[in-house]
Short mmCIF file of C-alpha atoms in Angstrom, two decimals:
data_model
loop_
_atom_site.label_atom_id
_atom_site.label_comp_id
_atom_site.label_asym_id
_atom_site.label_seq_id
_atom_site.Cartn_x
_atom_site.Cartn_y
_atom_site.Cartn_z
CA MET A 1 17.13 -10.90 22.75
CA ARG A 2 20.25 -12.18 21.00
CA ASN A 3 23.68 -10.71 21.58
CA ALA A 4 24.51 -9.88 17.95
CA PRO A 5 22.93 -7.29 15.59
CA THR A 6 21.62 -9.88 13.12
CA ILE A 7 18.01 -8.71 12.79
CA LEU A 8 17.72 -6.58 9.65
CA HIS A 9 14.91 -4.14 8.95
CA LEU A 10 14.57 -2.85 5.39
CA ASP A 11 12.44 0.19 4.61
CA MET A 12 12.36 1.41 1.02
CA ASP A 13 12.69 5.20 0.86
CA ALA A 14 9.40 7.00 0.03
CA PHE A 15 8.61 3.93 -2.04
CA TYR A 16 5.68 4.93 -4.28
CA ALA A 17 7.02 8.43 -4.87
CA SER A 18 10.53 7.10 -5.54
CA VAL A 19 9.16 4.68 -8.14
CA GLU A 20 7.42 7.58 -9.87
CA GLN A 21 10.56 9.73 -9.81
CA ALA A 22 12.67 6.86 -11.15
CA SER A 23 10.28 6.28 -14.04
CA LYS A 24 9.79 9.96 -14.89
CA PRO A 25 13.02 11.95 -15.47
CA SER A 26 11.17 15.27 -15.27
CA LEU A 27 10.16 14.55 -11.65
CA ARG A 28 13.57 13.64 -10.26
CA GLY A 29 14.47 16.01 -7.45
CA LYS A 30 10.94 17.48 -7.50
CA ALA A 31 8.09 17.33 -4.99
CA VAL A 32 5.90 14.32 -5.81
CA VAL A 33 2.73 13.25 -3.99
CA VAL A 34 1.05 9.91 -4.68
CA GLY A 35 -2.49 9.11 -3.56
CA GLY A 36 -6.17 9.57 -4.24
CA LEU A 37 -6.71 12.81 -6.14
CA GLY A 38 -10.43 13.23 -5.46
CA PRO A 39 -11.97 15.46 -2.77
CA ARG A 40 -11.70 12.66 -0.21
CA GLY A 41 -8.31 11.40 -1.33
CA VAL A 42 -5.43 10.91 1.09
CA VAL A 43 -1.67 10.91 0.58
CA ALA A 44 -0.18 7.42 0.19
CA THR A 45 3.46 8.60 -0.08
CA ALA A 46 5.23 11.91 -0.48
CA SER A 47 8.75 12.34 -1.82
CA TYR A 48 11.34 13.86 0.49
CA GLU A 49 11.14 17.06 -1.54
CA ALA A 50 7.40 17.24 -0.74
CA ARG A 51 7.95 16.46 2.93
CA VAL A 52 9.91 19.69 3.27
CA PHE A 53 6.56 21.47 2.87
CA GLY A 54 4.95 19.38 5.61
CA VAL A 55 3.23 16.82 3.37
CA HIS A 56 3.11 13.29 4.81
CA SER A 57 1.31 10.00 4.32
CA ALA A 58 -2.33 9.71 5.47
CA MET A 59 -2.77 13.49 5.14
CA PRO A 60 -5.93 14.62 3.29
CA MET A 61 -4.96 15.40 -0.29
CA ALA A 62 -6.68 18.79 -0.13
CA GLN A 63 -4.39 19.79 2.73
CA ALA A 64 -1.35 18.54 0.81
CA ARG A 65 -2.30 20.70 -2.18
CA ARG A 66 -2.47 23.76 0.06
CA LEU A 67 0.96 23.03 1.54
CA ALA A 68 2.66 22.14 -1.76
CA PRO A 69 0.60 23.59 -4.62
CA ASN A 70 3.38 23.11 -7.17
CA ALA A 71 4.04 19.43 -6.46
CA ALA A 72 3.21 16.70 -8.98
CA TYR A 73 0.09 14.83 -7.85
CA LEU A 74 -0.17 11.29 -9.21
CA VAL A 75 -2.58 8.35 -9.03
CA PRO A 76 -0.90 5.19 -7.63
CA ARG A 77 0.24 2.42 -9.99
CA PHE A 78 -0.11 -0.50 -7.57
CA GLY A 79 0.61 -3.16 -10.17
CA LEU A 80 4.04 -1.66 -10.78
CA TYR A 81 4.70 -1.20 -7.05
CA ARG A 82 3.83 -4.87 -6.40
CA SER A 83 6.13 -5.99 -9.19
CA ILE A 84 9.09 -4.03 -7.79
CA SER A 85 8.27 -5.20 -4.26
CA GLU A 86 8.48 -8.80 -5.45
CA GLN A 87 11.98 -8.16 -6.80
CA VAL A 88 13.05 -6.68 -3.46
CA MET A 89 11.49 -9.49 -1.41
CA ALA A 90 13.22 -12.07 -3.61
CA LEU A 91 16.57 -10.50 -2.66
CA LEU A 92 15.62 -10.76 1.03
CA HIS A 93 14.68 -14.43 0.65
CA GLU A 94 18.17 -15.08 -0.75
CA LEU A 95 19.53 -14.00 2.64
CA SER A 96 17.32 -16.05 4.97
CA PRO A 97 14.28 -18.33 5.13
CA LEU A 98 12.92 -16.05 7.86
CA VAL A 99 11.58 -12.96 6.08
CA GLU A 100 8.62 -11.11 7.61
CA PRO A 101 7.08 -8.61 5.16
CA LEU A 102 5.16 -5.79 6.82
CA SER A 103 4.05 -4.10 3.59
CA LEU A 104 5.15 -3.77 -0.04
CA ASP A 105 8.17 -1.71 1.00
CA GLU A 106 9.14 -2.96 4.45
CA ALA A 107 10.31 -6.25 5.99
CA PHE A 108 12.31 -7.89 8.79
CA VAL A 109 14.98 -10.50 8.05
CA ASP A 110 16.67 -12.89 10.50
CA LEU A 111 20.22 -12.98 9.11
CA GLU A 112 21.44 -15.50 11.66
CA ALA A 113 18.81 -18.01 10.55
CA GLY A 114 20.15 -17.72 7.02
CA GLY A 115 23.72 -18.28 8.17
CA VAL A 116 24.89 -15.08 6.48
CA ALA A 117 25.70 -13.00 9.59
CA TRP A 118 26.81 -13.79 13.12
CA ASP A 119 28.29 -10.53 14.42
CA GLY A 120 28.26 -6.80 13.75
CA GLY A 121 30.90 -6.87 11.02
CA SER A 122 29.26 -9.61 8.95
CA ALA A 123 25.81 -8.06 9.43
CA ARG A 124 27.02 -4.69 8.16
CA LEU A 125 28.54 -6.28 5.06
CA VAL A 126 25.24 -8.07 4.32
CA GLY A 127 23.29 -4.84 4.79
CA GLU A 128 25.53 -2.84 2.46
CA LYS A 129 25.44 -5.54 -0.20
CA LEU A 130 21.64 -5.73 0.05
CA ARG A 131 21.32 -1.99 -0.53
CA ALA A 132 23.59 -2.21 -3.57
CA ASP A 133 21.69 -5.21 -4.95
CA ILE A 134 18.36 -3.38 -4.57
CA ARG A 135 19.71 -0.34 -6.40
CA ASN A 136 21.11 -2.50 -9.21
CA ALA A 137 17.85 -4.44 -9.60
CA THR A 138 15.35 -1.60 -9.24
CA GLY A 139 17.20 1.70 -9.39
CA LEU A 140 15.75 2.56 -5.97
CA SER A 141 17.23 3.15 -2.52
CA GLY A 142 16.37 1.43 0.71
CA SER A 143 17.38 2.17 4.29
CA VAL A 144 18.64 -0.65 6.50
CA GLY A 145 18.62 -0.99 10.27
CA LEU A 146 20.59 -3.73 12.06
CA ALA A 147 20.18 -4.63 15.72
CA ALA A 148 19.72 -7.52 18.12
CA CYS A 149 15.90 -7.30 18.08
CA LYS A 150 13.06 -6.19 15.83
CA MET A 151 12.17 -3.03 17.73
CA LEU A 152 15.71 -1.68 17.62
CA ALA A 153 16.26 -2.70 13.98
CA LYS A 154 13.20 -0.68 12.97
CA ILE A 155 14.35 2.33 14.98
CA ALA A 156 17.78 2.00 13.32
CA SER A 157 16.30 2.03 9.81
CA GLU A 158 14.35 5.18 10.67
CA GLN A 159 17.61 6.81 11.75
CA ALA A 160 19.24 5.64 8.50
CA LYS A 161 16.71 7.36 6.24
CA PRO A 162 17.08 8.27 3.54
CA ASP A 163 19.41 5.86 1.73
CA GLY A 164 21.58 4.79 4.65
CA LEU A 165 22.49 2.02 7.09
CA VAL A 166 22.60 2.18 10.88
CA LEU A 167 23.83 -0.65 13.10
CA ILE A 168 23.11 -0.61 16.82
CA GLU A 169 25.85 -2.45 18.69
CA PRO A 170 24.74 -4.67 21.60
CA GLY A 171 25.34 -2.89 24.89
CA THR A 172 24.60 0.57 23.49
CA GLU A 173 20.82 0.22 23.26
CA ARG A 174 19.80 1.80 26.57
CA ALA A 175 21.95 4.89 26.06
CA MET A 176 20.62 5.33 22.52
CA LEU A 177 16.96 4.98 23.53
CA ALA A 178 17.12 7.14 26.66
CA PRO A 179 16.62 10.63 25.13
CA MET A 180 14.13 9.52 22.47
CA PRO A 181 10.46 10.58 22.75
CA VAL A 182 8.02 7.98 24.02
CA ARG A 183 6.33 7.82 20.59
CA THR A 184 9.49 6.11 19.31
CA LEU A 185 8.43 2.84 20.94
CA PRO A 186 6.01 0.50 19.13
CA GLY A 187 2.47 0.66 20.45
CA VAL A 188 2.75 4.24 21.75
CA GLY A 189 0.26 6.17 19.65
CA PRO A 190 -1.16 9.65 20.18
CA ALA A 191 -3.55 8.60 22.96
CA THR A 192 -0.94 6.67 24.97
CA GLY A 193 1.60 9.41 24.35
CA ASP A 194 -0.77 12.06 25.74
CA HIS A 195 -1.55 9.85 28.74
CA LEU A 196 2.14 9.46 29.54
CA ARG A 197 2.80 13.16 29.00
CA ARG A 198 0.11 14.08 31.52
CA ALA A 199 1.97 11.84 33.97
CA GLY A 200 5.19 13.74 33.28
CA ILE A 201 6.72 11.03 31.08
CA THR A 202 8.00 12.28 27.73
CA THR A 203 11.18 10.27 27.00
CA VAL A 204 12.06 6.57 26.91
CA ASP A 205 14.44 7.10 29.84
CA GLU A 206 11.56 8.51 31.90
CA ILE A 207 9.52 5.40 31.09
CA ALA A 208 12.32 3.24 32.50
CA GLU A 209 12.65 5.50 35.56
CA ALA A 210 8.91 5.37 36.27
CA GLY A 211 9.14 1.64 36.88
CA GLU A 212 6.98 -1.26 35.86
CA ASP A 213 4.41 -0.90 38.64
CA GLU A 214 3.70 2.74 37.76
CA LEU A 215 3.31 1.91 34.07
CA VAL A 216 0.89 -0.91 34.89
CA ARG A 217 -1.12 1.52 37.00
CA LEU A 218 -1.18 4.09 34.19
CA LEU A 219 -1.71 1.81 31.18
CA GLY A 220 -2.95 -1.54 32.40
CA LYS A 221 -1.13 -4.81 32.98
CA ALA A 222 -0.38 -5.97 29.42
CA HIS A 223 0.54 -2.58 27.97
CA GLY A 224 2.47 -1.48 31.04
CA HIS A 225 4.62 -4.64 31.14
CA ALA A 226 5.32 -4.48 27.40
CA LEU A 227 6.23 -0.79 27.42
CA TYR A 228 8.59 -1.17 30.39
CA ALA A 229 10.39 -4.04 28.65
CA MET A 230 10.81 -2.03 25.46
CA ALA A 231 12.16 0.96 27.39
CA LEU A 232 14.86 -1.39 28.69
CA ALA A 233 15.57 -2.43 25.06
CA HIS A 234 14.04 -5.88 25.55
CA ASP A 235 12.11 -7.29 22.61
CA GLU A 236 11.78 -11.06 22.31
CA ARG A 237 9.51 -11.09 19.25
CA PRO A 238 10.90 -13.48 16.63
CA VAL A 239 10.99 -12.81 12.90
CA VAL A 240 8.01 -14.77 11.58
CA ALA A 241 8.12 -16.07 8.02
CA GLU A 242 5.45 -14.70 5.71
CA ARG A 243 2.03 -15.69 6.96
CA GLU A 244 -0.64 -17.07 4.68
CA ALA A 245 -3.25 -14.52 3.74
CA LYS A 246 -6.44 -14.79 5.78
CA SER A 247 -8.55 -12.93 3.25
CA VAL A 248 -8.48 -11.25 -0.14
CA SER A 249 -10.43 -8.03 -0.60
CA VAL A 250 -10.80 -4.89 -2.69
CA GLU A 251 -12.58 -1.63 -2.00
CA ASP A 252 -13.21 1.75 -3.59
CA THR A 253 -13.94 5.16 -2.05
CA TYR A 254 -16.07 7.45 -4.20
CA ASP A 255 -15.48 11.16 -4.61
CA VAL A 256 -19.25 11.75 -4.65
CA ASP A 257 -21.72 9.64 -2.67
CA ILE A 258 -23.57 7.12 -4.82
CA HIS A 259 -27.34 7.36 -4.32
CA ASP A 260 -28.65 5.32 -7.23
CA ARG A 261 -29.32 1.76 -6.09
CA THR A 262 -28.65 0.33 -9.54
CA ARG A 263 -25.26 2.01 -9.66
CA VAL A 264 -24.44 0.68 -6.19
CA GLY A 265 -25.31 -2.82 -7.35
CA MET A 266 -23.14 -2.52 -10.42
CA GLU A 267 -20.21 -1.25 -8.37
CA VAL A 268 -20.53 -4.26 -6.07
CA GLN A 269 -20.49 -6.58 -9.09
CA ARG A 270 -17.39 -4.85 -10.46
CA LEU A 271 -15.62 -5.14 -7.10
CA ALA A 272 -16.56 -8.81 -6.89
CA ASP A 273 -14.88 -9.42 -10.24
CA ARG A 274 -11.74 -7.55 -9.15
CA CYS A 275 -11.64 -9.54 -5.93
CA VAL A 276 -11.87 -12.84 -7.82
CA ARG A 277 -9.08 -11.80 -10.18
CA ARG A 278 -6.86 -11.12 -7.19
CA LEU A 279 -7.96 -14.40 -5.58
CA ARG A 280 -7.12 -16.39 -8.70
CA GLY A 281 -3.85 -14.55 -9.12
CA ALA A 282 -2.83 -15.88 -5.70
CA GLY A 283 -3.98 -19.40 -6.61
CA LEU A 284 -6.61 -19.36 -3.85
CA SER A 285 -10.33 -19.85 -3.32
CA GLY A 286 -12.56 -19.03 -0.35
CA ARG A 287 -15.81 -19.95 1.38
CA THR A 288 -16.92 -16.69 2.99
CA ILE A 289 -18.00 -13.68 0.94
CA VAL A 290 -17.84 -10.33 2.73
CA LEU A 291 -19.49 -7.04 1.75
CA LYS A 292 -18.40 -3.72 3.27
CA VAL A 293 -20.51 -0.58 2.93
CA ARG A 294 -19.62 2.84 4.35
CA ARG A 295 -22.61 5.12 4.18
CA TYR A 296 -22.97 8.90 3.84
CA ASP A 297 -22.79 9.37 7.63
CA PHE A 298 -19.53 7.37 7.89
CA SER A 299 -21.30 4.41 9.51
CA THR A 300 -19.73 1.20 8.22
CA LEU A 301 -21.70 -2.02 7.80
CA THR A 302 -20.21 -5.46 7.13
CA ARG A 303 -22.23 -8.43 5.92
CA SER A 304 -20.96 -11.95 5.21
CA GLU A 305 -22.20 -15.24 3.81
CA THR A 306 -20.46 -18.61 4.01
CA LEU A 307 -20.85 -20.99 1.07
CA ARG A 308 -20.95 -24.79 1.21
CA GLY A 309 -17.44 -24.99 -0.20
CA PRO A 310 -14.58 -22.75 -1.37
CA THR A 311 -14.93 -21.03 -4.74
CA ASP A 312 -13.05 -18.78 -7.12
CA ASP A 313 -15.93 -18.47 -9.57
CA PRO A 314 -16.82 -14.83 -10.32
CA ALA A 315 -20.52 -15.62 -10.86
CA VAL A 316 -20.77 -17.27 -7.45
CA VAL A 317 -19.02 -14.38 -5.70
CA ARG A 318 -21.11 -11.77 -7.54
CA GLU A 319 -24.35 -13.52 -6.63
CA ALA A 320 -23.40 -13.80 -2.96
CA ALA A 321 -22.33 -10.14 -2.84
CA ALA A 322 -25.64 -9.11 -4.43
CA ARG A 323 -27.58 -11.07 -1.80
CA LEU A 324 -25.60 -9.34 0.95
CA LEU A 325 -26.29 -5.94 -0.59
CA ASP A 326 -30.03 -6.65 -0.46
CA SER A 327 -29.81 -6.54 3.34
CA VAL A 328 -28.19 -3.08 3.45
CA ASP A 329 -30.04 0.24 3.33
CA THR A 330 -28.18 2.61 1.01
CA THR A 331 -30.89 5.26 0.75
CA GLY A 332 -28.81 8.14 2.12
CA GLY A 333 -25.85 7.46 -0.17
CA VAL A 334 -22.71 5.34 -0.19
CA ARG A 335 -19.13 6.63 0.01
CA LEU A 336 -17.21 3.32 0.12
CA LEU A 337 -17.86 -0.23 -1.07
CA GLY A 338 -15.74 -3.33 -0.62
CA VAL A 339 -15.95 -7.02 -1.46
CA GLY A 340 -13.76 -9.67 0.13
CA VAL A 341 -13.33 -13.43 0.34
CA SER A 342 -12.09 -15.20 3.47
CA GLY A 343 -11.90 -18.80 4.65
CA LEU A 344 -9.21 -19.29 2.03
CA ALA A 345 -8.12 -22.60 0.51
CA ASP A 346 -5.95 -23.71 -2.37
CA TYR A 347 -8.71 -25.75 -4.04
CA THR A 348 -12.31 -25.22 -5.14
CA GLN A 349 -15.51 -27.08 -4.43
CA GLU A 350 -18.06 -25.14 -6.41
CA ASP A 351 -21.55 -24.38 -5.21
CA LEU A 352 -23.06 -25.57 -8.47
CA PHE A 353 -26.55 -24.28 -7.74
CA ALA A 354 -25.23 -20.77 -7.04
CA GLN A 355 -22.96 -20.95 -10.06
CA ALA A 356 -25.82 -21.79 -12.40
CA ALA A 357 -27.99 -19.06 -10.93
CA GLY A 358 -25.21 -16.54 -11.45
CA GLU A 359 -24.68 -17.15 -15.17
CA ALA A 360 -27.17 -14.49 -16.23
CA ALA A 361 -25.56 -11.99 -13.87
CA GLU A 362 -22.16 -12.75 -15.42
CA VAL A 363 -23.40 -11.82 -18.89
CA LEU A 364 -24.94 -8.62 -17.53
CA ALA A 365 -21.74 -7.64 -15.76
CA GLU A 366 -19.65 -8.20 -18.85
CA GLU A 367 -21.90 -6.00 -20.99
CA ASP A 368 -22.59 -3.33 -18.33
CA ALA A 369 -25.94 -3.09 -20.08
CA ALA A 370 -27.80 -1.41 -17.26
CA GLU A 371 -25.50 1.61 -16.98
CA PRO A 372 -26.68 4.71 -18.88
CA VAL A 373 -24.61 5.47 -21.96
CA ALA A 374 -23.84 9.03 -20.90
CA GLU A 375 -22.45 7.86 -17.55
CA GLN A 376 -20.36 5.19 -19.28
CA VAL A 377 -18.62 7.81 -21.38
CA VAL A 378 -17.76 9.98 -18.37
CA VAL A 379 -16.43 7.09 -16.29
CA ALA A 380 -14.36 5.72 -19.18
CA ALA A 381 -12.74 9.11 -19.80
CA GLU A 382 -11.89 9.54 -16.11
CA ARG A 383 -10.43 6.07 -15.73
CA ARG A 384 -8.52 6.06 -18.97
CA TRP A 385 -6.23 8.97 -18.25
CA PRO A 386 -5.32 8.98 -14.52
CA ALA A 387 -2.46 11.35 -13.70
CA GLY A 388 0.89 9.60 -13.74
CA HIS A 389 -0.23 6.51 -15.65
CA ASP A 390 1.49 5.24 -18.77
CA VAL A 391 0.36 5.85 -22.35
CA ARG A 392 1.75 5.35 -25.83
CA HIS A 393 1.21 7.50 -28.89
CA ALA A 394 1.59 6.06 -32.36
CA GLU A 395 3.88 8.91 -33.41
CA TYR A 396 5.55 10.13 -30.20
CA GLY A 397 6.04 6.85 -28.34
CA HIS A 398 5.89 6.17 -24.58
CA GLY A 399 4.84 8.82 -22.09
CA TRP A 400 2.77 9.48 -19.00
CA VAL A 401 -0.33 11.52 -18.26
CA GLN A 402 0.34 14.89 -16.65
CA GLY A 403 -3.35 15.73 -16.44
CA SER A 404 -6.67 15.66 -18.24
CA GLY A 405 -9.91 17.63 -18.38
CA LEU A 406 -12.21 19.56 -20.68
CA GLY A 407 -11.86 16.86 -23.29
CA ARG A 408 -8.05 17.10 -23.41
CA VAL A 409 -5.21 15.01 -22.02
CA THR A 410 -1.67 16.33 -21.54
CA VAL A 411 1.17 13.84 -21.92
CA ARG A 412 4.89 14.09 -21.22
CA PHE A 413 6.85 11.78 -23.50
CA GLU A 414 9.80 10.30 -21.64
CA THR A 415 11.12 6.94 -20.47
CA PRO A 416 12.91 5.82 -17.27
CA GLY A 417 16.33 5.64 -18.91
CA ALA A 418 16.24 9.18 -20.31
CA VAL A 419 18.69 11.75 -18.98
CA GLU A 420 16.69 14.87 -19.87
CA PRO A 421 12.97 15.56 -19.28
CA GLY A 422 10.71 14.74 -22.22
CA ARG A 423 8.51 17.04 -24.27
CA VAL A 424 4.88 17.76 -23.41
CA ARG A 425 1.98 17.55 -25.86
CA THR A 426 -1.79 17.81 -25.53
CA PHE A 427 -4.38 15.64 -27.31
CA ARG A 428 -8.11 15.09 -27.40
CA VAL A 429 -9.14 12.41 -24.89
CA ASP A 430 -10.51 10.30 -27.75
CA ASP A 431 -7.39 10.56 -29.93
CA PRO A 432 -7.24 7.14 -31.66
CA GLU A 433 -3.43 7.20 -31.71
CA LEU A 434 -3.17 7.46 -27.90
CA GLU A 435 -3.69 4.40 -25.69
CA PRO A 436 -2.97 3.28 -22.12
CA VAL A 437 -0.05 0.84 -21.79
CA ASP A 438 1.87 -1.01 -19.08
CA PRO A 439 4.79 0.74 -17.35
CA LEU A 440 8.34 0.29 -18.59
CA PRO A 441 10.92 -1.30 -16.25
CA LEU A 442 12.85 1.16 -14.11
CA VAL A 443 16.12 -0.59 -14.92
CA SER A 444 16.86 -1.78 -18.44
CA GLY A 445 16.31 -5.52 -18.72
CA ALA A 446 14.42 -5.81 -15.42
CA PRO A 447 11.03 -7.62 -15.49
CA VAL A 448 7.77 -5.79 -14.90
CA ASP A 449 5.22 -8.47 -14.06
CA GLY A 450 1.64 -8.03 -12.96
CA VAL A 451 1.46 -4.35 -13.79
CA GLY A 452 -2.01 -4.72 -15.18
CA ALA A 453 -3.36 -6.04 -11.87
#
């Protein structure tokens, strides 16, 4: 561990929910919950106003609605979140070549490697400037932790939330960690925490007092050694520059189990196309096609097939996914489907035989000819007006969907730069003057790329 607090951890504050509040004036300062809105949906992010009621990420959406019935419940806009994340990550890359993203809204940065910080004072200046730059570029707040190692920098950013900066000076780490609960340390989940509690260990200081031998006896050699080192504030893990993706995948969870085999097949084809779009967007191809099926009883099956060479052809991926589906029994119903591509490369060597065989399937997928007309209408209506997504009306301009049902869609017409909440109007779901559109930038003049992904 170095002797200067030059490891920076950035964590954007309630990222998805903050994006929604920034883009919707009527939701600023209000409880906002983002996630899947169906019966099996879970919370992706809750605003700080919603957290007051006990709502948190990974909570079942039904439970969140009971805790905060008056909150705004919105469907995620991942294309917009990715676009804003790219702006934030670009600011981090200006600081150092060593940036380790953990998710869309979180990353480590080695400031010393970038030559921009060498002691506590310079690191603090960099952290404060970064927070200001993020706010200017995106309109959002991020919390920054600065310390001599990754573990402590992450703990510092948690202490800084929301919208703050905490720097842990070298030499103060042990005293700061001592009273904290054991769950503060990385790798201590509910099971390990309960195991330690039964042994009378509830704080980080008690982990250190127990000694390395006792921790090895309780938790095993690898975990015991690692936990003892962290309790002493030792963390030698380096910041690792962004790793190449090992796979590209997409999946959908269905509110109601799918029993019809034809519908399952069509969903797999649709997912294959989405996966290829993401693959091509990253400039990649892959050799191994993977199918994931979670059945009605929660059993999850994974099947894979490796091609003769890497591909990014949708017909080839669809055909391989269809072959994999043939080997899976879906009789009892399916609640989740996923298609992925691994064995990635930055070039293609098409399986020409498979490509030719898949041409007919490509035409079928484009036309969706096998899906009953009545079902098409229902699915289109549901997907066209997801809560929170952007629309434009020929007369009233830009707005977002507050909700839809019974053949009606309710829209609030407002834009990110507005000071006052916009007006609400209700239309028929098939109103020809109303159409889905891409989101507007949160900050005037800022780019919004890839929002349609």
